[in-house]
Amino acid sequence: MDKVILRPGREESLRRFHPWVFSGAIAQVTGRPAEGDVVGVFAADGSFLAYGHYQIGSIAVRILSFDEDPLRPDFFEIMIGRALQARTAVGLDGAADTNCYRLVHGEGDNLPGLIIDYYDGVCVLQAHSVGMFRAKKQIADALRAVYGDRLKAVYDKSSGTAPFKAGLDLVDGYLYRAEGFDADECIVLENGNRFCVNWTEGQKTGFFLDQRDNRAAVGRLSGGRTVLNLFCYTGGFSIYALAGGAIHVDSVDSSRKAMDMVDRNVAIGGFDPARHTSYCADAIDFVKNVPDGKYDLMIVDPPAFAKHRGALKNALRAYQRLNAAAIEKVAPGGFVFTFSCSQVVDAEAFALAVFSAAAETGRSVRILDRMGQPADHAVNIYHPEGAYLKGLLLYVE
Ligand code: SAH
C-alpha cells in the first residue's frame, strides 16, 4: 500500500479525528497511488495515523479509518450496518409513518465522499470522491448484505457529483435490482405524508430528506392559514401545510418538472385541488409581486446561494434581499420559515442577513425557533463543517 507522509506538525488535525488531509500538509507520497486507492497516512516521525482514499486536489486523502489494522474486506458492510443502526436507534428505520431517510451522510457517518438515501427499499447512491465512485460495486454488495430481502434496488446517481476524471465512466444506472423490480420511482411515506420520488429524473437523489422535521413544524402552524411555499421543489412543505389544515397553499418553483410533481403529490395525498395552486416561476420575482398581507405563513427554502467561500458576500446579500421581501409581505401576526443550505454560510452569518432584512422592513420580528438538519443528516463532532442546514422561524407583527 502506498504511503502519504505529512509535514512535521501537520498530523495534529488527524489526531483530533478530522477526516481530511489537505494537499498542503503532505511532505511525500511513496509509490504512485492511483486516485481512489486506499493509502496509509503517516506523521513525519513515521507513526501511523489513518487509512483513506487518495485523490489529487485540495483534499488529498479522505479518511476511512483511524485504526492501525488494515481495512477489512467487509469494511463497507460494517460501516453501513453502523449507519443503519443509528437510523434505527432514533426510530427512523422501522417507523410506521416514515420509510425514507438518509442512510449515509458522508463524514457524518465516517464515510467521507459517500451519500446514500433510502426510499422504501431503494438506495440511491451519490459518490462525491473518486474512491467512493470506484467502490460503488462493493457498496452495493454491502447494502444487499445489510438490508437482505428488503432491498429492492441500488441506483448510482453520481454523474453530477463525482469529480470527472479520465477513466471514470460517469453514467448513472442501477447497481442492483431485485427480480421483478423495474420502477424508476416510488411513493414514500414521510411522517404519514405520501410523496412520489423519482430518483432518475429528480434533483439530487430525488427528494430533500433534510427538511423532514422542519416540514412537520410547518404542518403544526398551518391550520387556518394561507401559505406560500417558495422554492417548493416537489412540494414537501406544501403537503404538510395542506395536511395541517391550511386554508390555501401556493407553491412556487422555477422547475417545470418539480411543479408537475407537486401536482401529483397533491393528488396522491387526496387533497381538494381547489386548496392548492402551482406556479412555475422565479420565486424572487414572485414574492416581490405578492400583495401585502396575502399570506400568513411563508416558507423560504432557496438552493445554496454560495457554493464556495468566494461567493459568500453576494450570497449574504441575496439572502438579505429575499428575506426582506418575505418579511415585508407576510400578514401581521404571520410566520416566516426561512432556510439556508449553503455550507459556507454559518448560522451566525445567516441570522445576521435575516436581521438586516428585518431592519430594512422596520417591522417587529421575533425569532421563535432555530432549526437545523435532522438526525439522519448527523454532523461528525470532529468535522463541524458538516453542519450546513440552518433555519429561523420568525413571527412578524
Ligand atoms: N423546499 C424544497 C427543497 C428546495 S431545493 C423541499 O422541501 O423539497 C431548491 C429549489 O429551488 C429547487 O427545486 C430549484 O428548482 C428551485 N429554484 C432554484 N432557483 C429558483 C428560482 N430562482 N426561483 C424559483 N425556484 C428556484
Coordinates of C-alpha atoms and ligand atoms in Angstrom, one line a residue:
M1 CA 0.0 0.0 0.0
D2 CA 1.3 3.5 -0.8
K3 CA 2.0 5.9 1.9
V4 CA 1.3 9.6 2.4
I5 CA 3.7 11.2 4.8
L6 CA 2.8 14.5 6.4
R7 CA 5.0 17.5 7.1
P8 CA 6.1 17.9 10.7
G9 CA 3.3 19.2 12.9
R10 CA 0.6 18.7 10.3
E11 CA -0.7 15.5 11.9
E12 CA -2.5 17.5 14.6
S13 CA -5.9 17.6 12.9
L14 CA -5.8 13.9 12.2
R15 CA -5.0 13.2 15.9
R16 CA -8.3 15.0 16.6
F17 CA -10.0 12.7 14.1
H18 CA -10.7 15.4 11.4
P19 CA -11.4 13.2 8.3
W20 CA -9.4 15.2 5.6
V21 CA -5.8 15.6 4.7
F22 CA -5.1 18.7 2.7
S23 CA -2.6 18.6 -0.1
G24 CA -0.5 21.3 1.6
A25 CA 0.1 19.1 4.6
I26 CA 1.8 16.4 2.6
A27 CA 5.6 16.1 2.6
Q28 CA 5.9 13.0 0.5
V29 CA 3.8 10.3 -1.3
T30 CA 5.6 7.0 -1.7
G31 CA 4.8 4.8 -4.8
R32 CA 2.3 6.1 -7.3
P33 CA -1.2 5.7 -5.9
A34 CA -4.0 5.9 -8.4
E35 CA -6.8 8.2 -7.5
G36 CA -9.3 6.4 -5.3
D37 CA -6.7 4.0 -4.0
V38 CA -6.6 3.4 -0.2
V39 CA -3.4 4.8 1.2
G40 CA -1.8 4.8 4.7
V41 CA -1.2 8.2 6.2
F42 CA 1.8 8.7 8.5
A43 CA 3.2 11.5 10.6
A44 CA 6.7 13.0 9.8
D45 CA 8.2 10.8 12.6
G46 CA 6.8 7.7 10.8
S47 CA 4.0 6.9 13.2
F48 CA 0.7 5.6 11.7
L49 CA -2.3 8.0 11.6
A50 CA -5.0 6.6 9.4
Y51 CA -6.2 5.0 6.1
G52 CA -8.1 6.9 3.5
H53 CA -9.0 7.4 -0.2
Y54 CA -6.3 9.2 -2.1
Q55 CA -7.3 11.9 -4.7
I56 CA -5.5 14.7 -6.5
G57 CA -6.9 18.0 -5.4
S58 CA -7.1 20.2 -2.3
I59 CA -8.4 17.4 -0.2
A60 CA -5.8 14.7 -0.9
V61 CA -7.0 12.0 1.5
R62 CA -10.5 11.3 2.9
I63 CA -10.1 9.2 6.0
L64 CA -11.9 5.9 6.3
S65 CA -10.3 4.5 9.4
F66 CA -8.0 5.7 12.2
D67 CA -7.4 2.0 13.2
E68 CA -3.9 0.7 12.5
D69 CA -5.4 -2.7 11.4
P70 CA -5.8 -2.7 7.7
L71 CA -9.3 -2.2 6.3
R72 CA -11.3 -5.4 6.4
P73 CA -12.8 -6.8 3.2
D74 CA -16.2 -6.3 4.8
F75 CA -15.4 -2.6 5.7
F76 CA -18.5 -1.2 3.9
E77 CA -20.8 -3.8 5.3
I78 CA -19.7 -2.9 8.8
M79 CA -19.9 0.9 8.3
I80 CA -23.2 0.8 6.5
G81 CA -24.5 -1.5 9.2
R82 CA -23.5 1.0 11.8
A83 CA -25.2 3.8 9.9
L84 CA -28.4 1.8 9.7
Q85 CA -28.1 1.1 13.5
A86 CA -28.0 4.9 14.1
R87 CA -31.2 5.4 12.0
T88 CA -32.9 2.5 13.9
A89 CA -31.8 4.0 17.2
V90 CA -33.6 7.3 16.5
G91 CA -36.7 5.4 15.3
L92 CA -36.3 6.3 11.6
D93 CA -35.8 2.8 10.2
G94 CA -38.8 0.7 11.0
A95 CA -41.1 3.7 11.7
A96 CA -44.7 3.1 10.9
D97 CA -45.2 6.5 9.3
T98 CA -41.8 7.1 7.6
N99 CA -40.0 4.8 5.2
C100 CA -37.4 7.2 3.7
Y101 CA -34.3 8.6 5.3
R102 CA -30.6 9.4 4.6
L103 CA -28.7 6.2 5.3
V104 CA -25.2 7.5 4.8
H105 CA -24.3 11.2 5.3
G106 CA -20.7 11.3 4.3
E107 CA -18.3 12.5 7.0
G108 CA -21.3 12.3 9.5
D109 CA -21.2 8.6 9.1
N110 CA -17.4 8.3 8.8
L111 CA -17.7 7.6 5.1
P112 CA -16.4 10.8 3.5
G113 CA -17.5 11.3 -0.1
L114 CA -20.5 9.0 0.1
I115 CA -24.2 9.8 0.3
I116 CA -26.9 7.1 0.3
D117 CA -30.6 8.0 0.6
Y118 CA -33.1 5.2 1.3
Y119 CA -36.6 5.2 -0.3
D120 CA -38.7 2.3 0.9
G121 CA -36.1 -0.3 -0.1
V122 CA -34.4 1.6 -2.9
C123 CA -31.0 3.0 -2.1
V124 CA -29.8 6.0 -4.2
L125 CA -26.1 6.5 -4.0
Q126 CA -24.1 9.6 -4.8
A127 CA -20.3 9.4 -4.8
H128 CA -18.5 12.7 -4.3
S129 CA -15.0 11.3 -4.4
V130 CA -13.1 9.0 -6.8
G131 CA -12.5 6.5 -4.0
M132 CA -16.3 6.1 -3.3
F133 CA -17.0 6.1 -7.0
R134 CA -14.6 3.2 -7.6
A135 CA -16.0 1.4 -4.6
K136 CA -19.6 1.5 -5.7
K137 CA -20.0 -2.2 -6.5
Q138 CA -18.7 -3.1 -3.1
I139 CA -21.1 -0.6 -1.6
A140 CA -24.0 -2.1 -3.5
D141 CA -23.0 -5.6 -2.2
A142 CA -22.8 -4.2 1.3
L143 CA -26.3 -2.8 1.0
R144 CA -27.5 -6.2 -0.1
A145 CA -25.9 -7.8 2.9
V146 CA -27.2 -5.2 5.4
Y147 CA -30.8 -5.0 4.2
G148 CA -31.3 -8.5 2.9
D149 CA -34.6 -9.1 1.2
R150 CA -35.8 -5.6 2.0
L151 CA -33.5 -4.2 -0.7
K152 CA -35.3 -3.5 -4.0
A153 CA -32.7 -1.6 -5.9
V154 CA -29.4 0.3 -5.7
Y155 CA -29.2 3.2 -8.1
D156 CA -25.9 5.1 -8.7
K157 CA -26.6 8.8 -9.4
S158 CA -23.0 10.0 -9.2
S159 CA -22.7 11.6 -12.7
G160 CA -23.4 15.1 -11.2
T161 CA -21.4 14.7 -8.0
A162 CA -18.3 12.5 -8.7
P163 CA -15.3 14.5 -9.9
F164 CA -14.8 13.9 -13.6
K165 CA -11.6 12.1 -14.1
A166 CA -10.4 10.3 -17.2
G167 CA -11.3 6.6 -16.9
L168 CA -14.3 7.1 -14.8
D169 CA -17.5 6.1 -16.6
L170 CA -19.9 8.7 -15.2
V171 CA -23.1 7.2 -16.4
D172 CA -26.0 6.8 -13.9
G173 CA -27.6 3.4 -13.6
Y174 CA -28.7 0.5 -11.4
L175 CA -26.1 -1.4 -9.5
Y176 CA -28.7 -3.9 -8.3
R177 CA -32.3 -4.6 -8.9
A178 CA -34.3 -7.3 -7.2
E179 CA -36.1 -9.6 -9.5
G180 CA -39.3 -8.1 -10.8
F181 CA -38.5 -4.6 -9.7
D182 CA -38.3 -2.2 -12.7
A183 CA -39.7 1.1 -11.4
D184 CA -37.7 4.4 -11.5
E185 CA -39.9 6.0 -8.8
C186 CA -41.9 5.0 -5.8
I187 CA -44.3 6.6 -3.3
V188 CA -42.7 7.1 0.1
L189 CA -44.2 7.9 3.4
E190 CA -42.8 10.8 5.5
N191 CA -44.5 11.4 8.8
G192 CA -47.6 9.9 7.3
N193 CA -47.5 12.1 4.2
R194 CA -47.2 10.5 0.8
F195 CA -44.7 11.7 -1.8
C196 CA -43.7 10.4 -5.2
V197 CA -39.9 10.2 -5.5
N198 CA -38.3 9.8 -8.9
W199 CA -34.6 9.2 -8.5
T200 CA -33.7 9.2 -12.2
E201 CA -35.5 12.4 -13.1
G202 CA -35.5 14.3 -9.8
Q203 CA -32.9 16.7 -8.3
K204 CA -30.1 15.3 -6.1
T205 CA -31.3 11.7 -5.1
G206 CA -34.9 12.6 -5.8
F207 CA -36.2 14.2 -2.6
F208 CA -34.9 16.6 0.0
L209 CA -34.9 14.4 3.1
D210 CA -33.2 17.0 5.2
Q211 CA -36.3 19.1 5.7
R212 CA -38.4 16.3 7.4
D213 CA -38.5 17.8 10.9
N214 CA -39.0 21.4 9.6
R215 CA -41.8 20.3 7.4
A216 CA -43.5 18.9 10.5
A217 CA -43.1 22.2 12.2
V218 CA -44.8 23.9 9.2
G219 CA -47.6 21.4 9.4
R220 CA -48.2 22.3 13.1
L221 CA -48.6 26.0 12.4
S222 CA -50.5 25.9 9.1
G223 CA -54.0 25.3 10.4
G224 CA -56.4 28.0 9.3
R225 CA -53.6 29.9 7.5
T226 CA -52.9 30.9 3.9
V227 CA -49.5 29.6 3.0
L228 CA -46.8 30.5 0.4
N229 CA -44.1 27.9 -0.3
L230 CA -41.2 29.4 -2.2
F231 CA -38.6 27.1 -3.8
C232 CA -41.0 24.3 -3.2
Y233 CA -39.3 21.6 -5.3
T234 CA -41.8 18.6 -5.2
G235 CA -44.0 20.3 -2.6
G236 CA -42.7 18.9 0.7
F237 CA -43.7 21.8 2.8
S238 CA -46.9 22.3 0.8
I239 CA -48.2 18.8 1.5
Y240 CA -47.6 19.1 5.3
A241 CA -49.4 22.5 5.2
L242 CA -52.4 21.0 3.5
A243 CA -52.4 18.1 5.9
G244 CA -52.1 20.6 8.8
G245 CA -55.3 22.4 7.7
A246 CA -54.1 25.3 5.7
I247 CA -56.9 27.2 4.0
H248 CA -54.9 27.5 0.8
V249 CA -51.3 26.8 -0.3
D250 CA -49.5 28.4 -3.2
S251 CA -46.3 26.6 -4.3
V252 CA -43.6 28.2 -6.4
D253 CA -40.6 26.7 -8.1
S254 CA -38.8 27.6 -11.4
S255 CA -38.5 23.9 -12.4
R256 CA -41.4 22.6 -14.6
K257 CA -40.6 19.0 -13.6
A258 CA -40.8 19.9 -9.9
M259 CA -44.1 21.6 -10.3
D260 CA -45.6 18.7 -12.2
M261 CA -44.5 16.5 -9.3
V262 CA -46.1 18.9 -6.8
D263 CA -49.5 18.5 -8.6
R264 CA -49.0 14.7 -8.5
N265 CA -48.2 14.8 -4.8
V266 CA -51.3 17.0 -4.0
A267 CA -53.4 14.4 -5.9
I268 CA -51.7 11.4 -4.2
G269 CA -52.4 13.0 -0.8
G270 CA -56.1 13.2 -1.8
F271 CA -56.3 16.9 -1.1
D272 CA -59.0 19.1 -2.7
P273 CA -57.1 20.6 -5.7
A274 CA -59.0 23.9 -5.0
R275 CA -56.9 24.3 -1.9
H276 CA -53.6 24.4 -3.8
T277 CA -52.1 26.4 -6.7
S278 CA -48.9 25.7 -8.5
Y279 CA -46.7 28.5 -10.0
C280 CA -43.8 27.7 -12.3
A281 CA -42.0 31.0 -11.7
D282 CA -38.9 32.7 -10.4
A283 CA -39.5 32.8 -6.6
I284 CA -37.7 36.1 -6.1
D285 CA -39.9 37.9 -8.7
F286 CA -43.0 36.1 -7.3
V287 CA -42.5 37.3 -3.8
K288 CA -41.8 40.9 -4.8
N289 CA -45.2 41.0 -6.6
V290 CA -47.2 39.4 -3.7
P291 CA -49.9 41.8 -2.3
D292 CA -49.1 42.9 1.3
G293 CA -50.7 40.6 3.9
K294 CA -51.9 37.9 1.5
Y295 CA -50.1 35.1 3.2
D296 CA -50.0 34.3 7.0
L297 CA -47.2 31.7 6.6
M298 CA -44.3 31.7 4.2
I299 CA -41.5 29.1 3.6
V300 CA -38.3 30.4 2.0
D301 CA -36.0 27.5 1.2
P302 CA -33.7 28.5 -1.7
P303 CA -30.9 26.5 -3.3
A304 CA -27.4 27.1 -1.9
F305 CA -26.6 30.7 -2.9
A306 CA -22.9 30.2 -2.0
K307 CA -21.3 27.0 -3.3
H308 CA -17.8 28.2 -2.2
R309 CA -16.2 30.8 0.0
G310 CA -15.7 33.2 -2.8
A311 CA -19.4 33.6 -3.3
L312 CA -20.1 34.3 0.3
K313 CA -20.6 38.1 0.1
N314 CA -23.0 38.0 -2.8
A315 CA -24.9 35.1 -1.2
L316 CA -25.4 37.0 2.0
R317 CA -26.8 40.0 0.1
A318 CA -29.1 37.6 -1.8
Y319 CA -30.4 36.1 1.4
Q320 CA -31.0 39.5 2.8
R321 CA -33.0 40.7 -0.3
L322 CA -35.1 37.6 -0.4
N323 CA -35.9 37.6 3.3
A324 CA -36.6 41.4 3.3
A325 CA -39.3 40.8 0.6
A326 CA -40.8 37.9 2.6
I327 CA -40.8 39.7 5.9
E328 CA -42.3 42.8 4.2
K329 CA -45.2 40.9 2.6
V330 CA -46.2 38.5 5.3
A331 CA -49.5 39.3 7.2
P332 CA -49.3 40.9 10.6
G333 CA -49.1 38.0 13.1
G334 CA -47.7 35.8 10.4
F335 CA -44.8 33.3 10.3
V336 CA -41.8 33.1 8.0
F337 CA -39.8 29.8 7.9
T338 CA -36.5 30.8 6.3
F339 CA -33.6 28.5 5.5
S340 CA -30.1 28.4 4.1
C341 CA -28.4 25.2 2.9
S342 CA -25.1 26.9 1.9
Q343 CA -22.4 25.2 3.9
V344 CA -20.1 28.2 3.8
V345 CA -22.8 30.4 5.3
D346 CA -22.8 29.6 9.1
A347 CA -25.7 30.1 11.4
E348 CA -24.5 33.4 12.7
A349 CA -23.9 34.9 9.3
F350 CA -27.4 33.7 8.1
A351 CA -29.0 35.2 11.2
L352 CA -27.2 38.4 10.5
A353 CA -28.5 38.5 6.9
V354 CA -32.1 37.9 8.2
F355 CA -31.6 40.5 10.9
S356 CA -30.5 43.1 8.2
A357 CA -33.6 42.0 6.2
A358 CA -35.9 42.6 9.1
A359 CA -34.3 46.0 9.8
E360 CA -34.9 47.0 6.2
T361 CA -38.6 46.5 6.6
G362 CA -38.8 48.1 10.1
R363 CA -41.3 45.5 11.3
S364 CA -41.3 43.9 14.7
V365 CA -39.8 40.4 14.3
R366 CA -39.3 37.7 16.9
I367 CA -37.1 34.6 16.4
L368 CA -39.3 31.8 17.7
D369 CA -37.1 28.9 16.8
R370 CA -33.7 28.0 15.3
M371 CA -33.8 25.0 13.0
G372 CA -31.2 22.6 11.5
Q373 CA -30.8 19.3 9.9
P374 CA -32.4 16.1 11.2
A375 CA -30.9 13.0 12.9
D376 CA -30.1 11.2 9.7
H377 CA -28.0 14.1 8.5
A378 CA -25.9 14.0 11.6
V379 CA -22.7 16.0 12.0
N380 CA -19.5 14.3 12.9
I381 CA -18.3 16.1 16.0
Y382 CA -14.7 16.2 14.6
H383 CA -16.0 17.7 11.3
P384 CA -18.1 20.7 12.2
E385 CA -18.1 21.7 8.5
G386 CA -20.8 19.0 8.1
A387 CA -23.5 21.3 9.6
Y388 CA -25.0 23.0 6.5
L389 CA -28.7 23.5 7.0
K390 CA -30.0 26.3 9.2
G391 CA -33.3 27.9 9.5
L392 CA -35.1 30.5 11.5
L393 CA -38.8 30.6 12.4
L394 CA -39.9 34.3 12.5
Y395 CA -43.0 35.8 14.0
V396 CA -43.8 39.1 12.3
E397 CA -46.1 41.7 13.7
Ligands
SAH1 N1 -38.1 23.1 -0.1 C1 -37.8 22.0 -1.0 C2 -36.4 22.0 -1.4 C3 -35.9 23.2 -2.1 S1 -34.5 22.9 -3.1 C4 -38.3 20.7 -0.4 O1 -38.7 20.7 0.8 O2 -38.2 19.7 -1.0 C5 -34.4 24.4 -4.0 C6 -35.4 24.5 -5.1 O3 -35.3 25.8 -5.7 C7 -35.2 23.6 -6.3 O4 -36.4 22.9 -6.5 C8 -35.0 24.5 -7.5 O5 -35.6 24.1 -8.7 C9 -35.6 25.8 -7.1 N2 -35.1 27.1 -7.6 C10 -33.8 27.4 -7.9 N3 -33.8 28.7 -8.3 C11 -35.0 29.2 -8.3 C12 -35.6 30.4 -8.5 N4 -34.9 31.5 -8.9 N5 -37.0 30.6 -8.4 C13 -37.7 29.5 -8.0 N6 -37.2 28.3 -7.7 C14 -35.9 28.1 -7.8

